[in-house]
Coordinates of C-alpha atoms in Angstrom, one line a residue:
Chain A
X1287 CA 131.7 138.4 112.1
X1288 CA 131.4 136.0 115.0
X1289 CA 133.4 136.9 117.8
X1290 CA 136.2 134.6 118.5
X1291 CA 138.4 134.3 121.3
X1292 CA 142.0 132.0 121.6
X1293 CA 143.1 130.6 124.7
X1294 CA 146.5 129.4 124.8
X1295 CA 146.7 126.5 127.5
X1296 CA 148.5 123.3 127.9
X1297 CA 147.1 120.0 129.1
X1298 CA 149.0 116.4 129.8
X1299 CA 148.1 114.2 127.8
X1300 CA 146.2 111.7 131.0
X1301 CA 144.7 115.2 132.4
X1302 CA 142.4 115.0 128.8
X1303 CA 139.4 114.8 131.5
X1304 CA 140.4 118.1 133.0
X1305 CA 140.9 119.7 129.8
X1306 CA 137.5 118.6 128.8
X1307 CA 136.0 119.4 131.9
X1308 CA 137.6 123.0 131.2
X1309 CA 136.1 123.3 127.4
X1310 CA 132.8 122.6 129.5
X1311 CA 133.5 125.4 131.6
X1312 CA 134.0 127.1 128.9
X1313 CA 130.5 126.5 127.1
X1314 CA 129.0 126.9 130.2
X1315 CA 130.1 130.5 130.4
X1316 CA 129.4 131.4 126.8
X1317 CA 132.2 130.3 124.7
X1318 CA 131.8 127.3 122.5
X1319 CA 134.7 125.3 121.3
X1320 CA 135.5 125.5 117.3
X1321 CA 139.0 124.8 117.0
X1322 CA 141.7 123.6 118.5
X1323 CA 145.9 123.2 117.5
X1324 CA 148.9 122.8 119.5
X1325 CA 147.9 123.8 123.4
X1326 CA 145.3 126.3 121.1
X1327 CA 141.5 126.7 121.5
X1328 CA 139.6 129.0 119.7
X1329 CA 136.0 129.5 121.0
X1330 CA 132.5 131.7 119.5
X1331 CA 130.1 133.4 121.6
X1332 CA 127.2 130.9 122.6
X1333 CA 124.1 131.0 124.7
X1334 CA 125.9 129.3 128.3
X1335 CA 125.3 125.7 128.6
X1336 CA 124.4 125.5 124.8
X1337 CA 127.3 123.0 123.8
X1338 CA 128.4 119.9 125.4
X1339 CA 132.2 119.4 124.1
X1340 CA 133.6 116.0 124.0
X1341 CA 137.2 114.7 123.0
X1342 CA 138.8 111.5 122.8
X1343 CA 141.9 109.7 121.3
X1344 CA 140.9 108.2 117.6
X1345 CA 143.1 107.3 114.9
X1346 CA 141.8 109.0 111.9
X1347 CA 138.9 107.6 110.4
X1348 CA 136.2 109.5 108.7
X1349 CA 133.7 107.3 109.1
X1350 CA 134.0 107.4 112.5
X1351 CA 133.4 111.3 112.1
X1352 CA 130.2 111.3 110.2
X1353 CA 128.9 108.4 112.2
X1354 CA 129.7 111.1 115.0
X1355 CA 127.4 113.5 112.8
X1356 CA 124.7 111.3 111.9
X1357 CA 123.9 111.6 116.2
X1358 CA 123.7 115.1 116.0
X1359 CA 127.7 115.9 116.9
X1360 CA 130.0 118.5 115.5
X1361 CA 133.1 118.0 114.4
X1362 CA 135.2 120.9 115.9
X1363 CA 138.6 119.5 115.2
X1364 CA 141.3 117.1 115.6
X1365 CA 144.9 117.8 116.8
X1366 CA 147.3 114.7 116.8
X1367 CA 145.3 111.4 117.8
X1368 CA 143.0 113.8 119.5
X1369 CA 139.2 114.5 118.4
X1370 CA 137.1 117.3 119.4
X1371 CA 133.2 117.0 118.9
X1372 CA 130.5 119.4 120.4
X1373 CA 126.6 118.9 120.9
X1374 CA 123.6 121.4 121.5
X1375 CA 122.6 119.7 124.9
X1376 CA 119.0 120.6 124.2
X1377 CA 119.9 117.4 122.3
X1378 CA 120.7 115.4 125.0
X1379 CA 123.0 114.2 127.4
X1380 CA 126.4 113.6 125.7
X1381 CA 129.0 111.4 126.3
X1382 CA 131.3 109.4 123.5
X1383 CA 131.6 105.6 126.3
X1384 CA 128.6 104.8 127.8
X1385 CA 130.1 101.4 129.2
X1386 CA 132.7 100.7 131.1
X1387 CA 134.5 98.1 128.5
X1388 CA 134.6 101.1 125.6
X1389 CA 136.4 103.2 128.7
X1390 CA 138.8 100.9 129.7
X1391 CA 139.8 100.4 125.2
X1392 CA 139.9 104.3 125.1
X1393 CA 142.7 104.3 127.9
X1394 CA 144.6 101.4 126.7
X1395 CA 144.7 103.6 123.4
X1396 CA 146.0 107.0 125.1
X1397 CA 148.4 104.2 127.1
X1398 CA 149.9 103.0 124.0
X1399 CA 150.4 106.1 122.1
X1400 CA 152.0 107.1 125.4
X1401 CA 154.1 103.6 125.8
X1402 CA 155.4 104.4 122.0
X1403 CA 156.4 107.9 122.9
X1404 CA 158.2 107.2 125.9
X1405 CA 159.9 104.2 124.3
X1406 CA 160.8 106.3 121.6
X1407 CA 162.5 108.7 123.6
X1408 CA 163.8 106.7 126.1
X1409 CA 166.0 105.0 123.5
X1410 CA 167.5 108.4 121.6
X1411 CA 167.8 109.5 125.6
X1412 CA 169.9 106.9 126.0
X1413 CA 171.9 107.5 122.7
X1414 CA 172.0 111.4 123.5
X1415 CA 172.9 111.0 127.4
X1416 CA 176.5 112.4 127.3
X1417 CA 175.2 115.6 125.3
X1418 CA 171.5 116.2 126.8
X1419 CA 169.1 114.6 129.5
X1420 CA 166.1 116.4 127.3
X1421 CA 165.0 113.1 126.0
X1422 CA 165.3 111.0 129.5
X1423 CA 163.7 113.5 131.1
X1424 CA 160.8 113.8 128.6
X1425 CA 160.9 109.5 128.7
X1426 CA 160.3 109.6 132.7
X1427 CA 157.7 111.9 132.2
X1428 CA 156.2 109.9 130.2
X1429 CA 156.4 107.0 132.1
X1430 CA 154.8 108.7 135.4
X1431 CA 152.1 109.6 132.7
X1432 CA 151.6 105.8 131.7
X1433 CA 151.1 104.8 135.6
X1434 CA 148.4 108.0 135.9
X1435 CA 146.5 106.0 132.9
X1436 CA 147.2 102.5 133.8
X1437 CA 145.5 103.4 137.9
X1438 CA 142.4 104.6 135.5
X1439 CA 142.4 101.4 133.8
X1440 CA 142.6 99.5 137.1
X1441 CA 140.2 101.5 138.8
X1442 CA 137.7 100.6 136.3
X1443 CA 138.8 97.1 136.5
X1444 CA 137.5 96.7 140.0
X1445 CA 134.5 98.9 138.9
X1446 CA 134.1 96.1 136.0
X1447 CA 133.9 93.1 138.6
X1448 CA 130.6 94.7 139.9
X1449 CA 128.7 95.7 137.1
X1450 CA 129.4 96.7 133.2
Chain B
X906 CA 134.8 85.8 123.5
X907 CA 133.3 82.1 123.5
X908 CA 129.2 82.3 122.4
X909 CA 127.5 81.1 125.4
X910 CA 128.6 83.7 127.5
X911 CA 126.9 86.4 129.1
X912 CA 125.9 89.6 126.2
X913 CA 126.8 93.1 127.6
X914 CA 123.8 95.3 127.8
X915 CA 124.9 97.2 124.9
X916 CA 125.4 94.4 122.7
X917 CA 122.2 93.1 123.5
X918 CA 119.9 96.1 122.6
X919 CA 122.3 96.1 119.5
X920 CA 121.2 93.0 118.4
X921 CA 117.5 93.4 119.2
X922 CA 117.5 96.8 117.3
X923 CA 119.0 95.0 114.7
X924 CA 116.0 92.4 114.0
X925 CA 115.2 94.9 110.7
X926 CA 117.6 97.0 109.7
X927 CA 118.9 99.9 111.3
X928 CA 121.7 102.6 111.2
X929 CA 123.5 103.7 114.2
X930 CA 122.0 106.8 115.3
X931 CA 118.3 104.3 114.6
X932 CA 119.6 101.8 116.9
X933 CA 120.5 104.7 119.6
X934 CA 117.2 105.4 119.6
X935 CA 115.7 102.0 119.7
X936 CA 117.7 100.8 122.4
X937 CA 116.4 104.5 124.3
X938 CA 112.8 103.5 123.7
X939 CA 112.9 99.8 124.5
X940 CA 114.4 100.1 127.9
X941 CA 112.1 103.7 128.2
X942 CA 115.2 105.9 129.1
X943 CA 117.3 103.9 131.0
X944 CA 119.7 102.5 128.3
X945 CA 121.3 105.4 126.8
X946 CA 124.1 103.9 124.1
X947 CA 126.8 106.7 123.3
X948 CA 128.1 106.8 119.8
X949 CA 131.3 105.9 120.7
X950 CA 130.9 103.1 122.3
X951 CA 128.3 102.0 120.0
X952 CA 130.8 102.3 116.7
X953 CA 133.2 100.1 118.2
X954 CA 130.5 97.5 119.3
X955 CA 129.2 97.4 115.4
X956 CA 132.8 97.1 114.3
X957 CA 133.2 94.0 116.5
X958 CA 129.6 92.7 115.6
X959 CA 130.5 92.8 112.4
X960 CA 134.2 91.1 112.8
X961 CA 132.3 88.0 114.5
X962 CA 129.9 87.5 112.2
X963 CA 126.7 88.7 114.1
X964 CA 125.6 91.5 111.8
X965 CA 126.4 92.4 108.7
X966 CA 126.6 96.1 106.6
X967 CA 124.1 96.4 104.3
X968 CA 124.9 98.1 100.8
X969 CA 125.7 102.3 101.2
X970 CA 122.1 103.5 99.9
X971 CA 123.4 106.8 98.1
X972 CA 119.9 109.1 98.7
X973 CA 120.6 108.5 102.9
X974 CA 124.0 107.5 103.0
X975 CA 124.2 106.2 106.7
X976 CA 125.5 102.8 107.1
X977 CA 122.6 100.3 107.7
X978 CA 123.1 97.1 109.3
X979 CA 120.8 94.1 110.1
X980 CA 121.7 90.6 111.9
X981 CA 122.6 87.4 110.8
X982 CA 121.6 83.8 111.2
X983 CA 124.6 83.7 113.4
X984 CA 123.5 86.5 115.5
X985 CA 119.8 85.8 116.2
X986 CA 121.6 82.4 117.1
X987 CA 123.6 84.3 120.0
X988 CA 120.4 86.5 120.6
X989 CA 117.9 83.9 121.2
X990 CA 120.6 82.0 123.5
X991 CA 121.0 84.7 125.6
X992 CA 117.4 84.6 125.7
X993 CA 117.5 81.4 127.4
X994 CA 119.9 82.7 129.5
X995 CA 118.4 85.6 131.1
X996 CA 114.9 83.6 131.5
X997 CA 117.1 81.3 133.9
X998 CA 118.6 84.4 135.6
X999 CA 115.5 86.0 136.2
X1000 CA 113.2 82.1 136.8
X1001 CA 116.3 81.4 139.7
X1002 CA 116.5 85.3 141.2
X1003 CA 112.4 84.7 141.5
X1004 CA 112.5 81.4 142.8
X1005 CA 115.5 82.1 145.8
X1006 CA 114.3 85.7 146.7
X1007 CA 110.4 83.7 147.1
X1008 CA 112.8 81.0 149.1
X1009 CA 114.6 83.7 151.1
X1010 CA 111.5 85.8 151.9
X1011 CA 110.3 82.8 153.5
X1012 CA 113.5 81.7 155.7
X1013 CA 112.8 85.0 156.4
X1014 CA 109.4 84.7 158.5
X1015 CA 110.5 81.9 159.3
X1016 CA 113.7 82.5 160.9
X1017 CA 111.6 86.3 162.8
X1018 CA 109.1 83.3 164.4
X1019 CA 111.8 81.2 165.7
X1020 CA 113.3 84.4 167.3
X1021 CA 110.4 85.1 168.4

């Protein structure tokens, strides 16, 4: 049997370029993605630099996944709004947003799921203040997280007036 | 988005690759060879542009043929309608850009004589 190795790690949700700059890392030293759970990754031996790993924030939509497939991607897993594909780069460069427009949609996505969240806890925070701050604290988290994506979003922006 | 304004890059290479029909992984291709490398469309991106495309009007989904089953799509009246303005457009981009940088070369020696 293949041998498989599982990292335990966690990620914020707006560090998901570091996480996937870490799963390249990863590849790059021999240890391709092939699935993923709650701060889980499982990886298989692989020649370095054989995979390119890719994730983004899709609802689920299978058509979306075997339009993935018909490009030569691998569907490695999904974990809450989150999708992890893989390439062979002998394929290829591989990226999921080659313009700036599908960028700036993919991190008004993560900023909603995040806005929803935070809402969401703000308001039982609010209910549950005289027995625990858990929830207020998790809701200001959240909220710094929402600014981290919304200066992405902005950068772009003036990266948009320039050029697409 | 009103119809006389300016096509992104991706949309345009869409629509050209979508003169006969294609399916998406085709028009990735197409768009690769037409602009010889330099327009590289990533499947993301892409899906969400032929979901839109198809919203408007400007393409349409052509019946699921079982033996291949990738999604096909081809343009409509409405599209080559967008495409062809565009077109026009870009022929005035580039006819203007040729006419001032010709104009500006000149100042140009012009303006190095009078220095002179």
């Amino acid at each position: 049997m293949a041998e498989i190795k599982t990292i335990r790690k966690w990620f914020w949700v707006w560090d998901f370029e570091k996480e996937e700059r870490w799963l390249n890392d990863m590849a790059e030293s021999g240890w391709a993605l092939v699935s993923v759970g709650f701060c889980r990754y499982s990886f298989e031996r692989c020649e370095p630099g054989e995979y390119i790993v890719r994730l983004e924030a899709h609802g689920f939509d299978e058509g979306y996944v075997s339009f993935m497939e018909d490009t030569g991607a691998e569907f490695v897993g999904r974990y809450f709004k989150w999708i992890y594909f893989r390439r062979k780069s002998e394929l290829g460069p591989f990226d999921i947003f080659s313009d700036i427009d599908s960028k700036i949609e993919h991190l008004k996505g993560i900023a909603r799921m995040i806005a929803i969240i935070g809402g969401a806890n703000l308001v039982i925070g609010v209910g549950n203040a005289r027995y625990s701050p858990a929830n207020l604290l998790c809701a200001t988290l959240l909220m710094y997280g929402l600014g981290r994506i919304h200066e992405k979003i902005e950068q772009l922006k003036r990266e948009r007036e320039l050029h697409e | 988005m009103y119809e006389n304004t300016a096509l992104t890059e991706a949309i345009y290479y869409i629509l050209l690759s979508l003169l006969r029909p294609n399916h998406g992984y085709g028009i990735m291709q197409s768009a690769e060879e037409l602009s010889h490398g330099r327009v590289r469309l990533a499947a993301g991106t892409l899906y969400g542009a032929l979901n839109s495309l198809c919203d408007k009007g400007w393409i349409v989904q052509l019946p699921v043929d079982p033996q291949s089953r990738r999604k096909e799509y081809e343009i409509t009246e409405r599209g080559r309608k967008v495409l062809m303005s565009e077109l026009d457009r870009l022929r005035e981009l580039v006819r203007n850009g040729e006419m001032m940088t010709g104009a500006a070369e000149a100042d140009g020696e012009e303006g190095g004589r009078n220095d002179g």
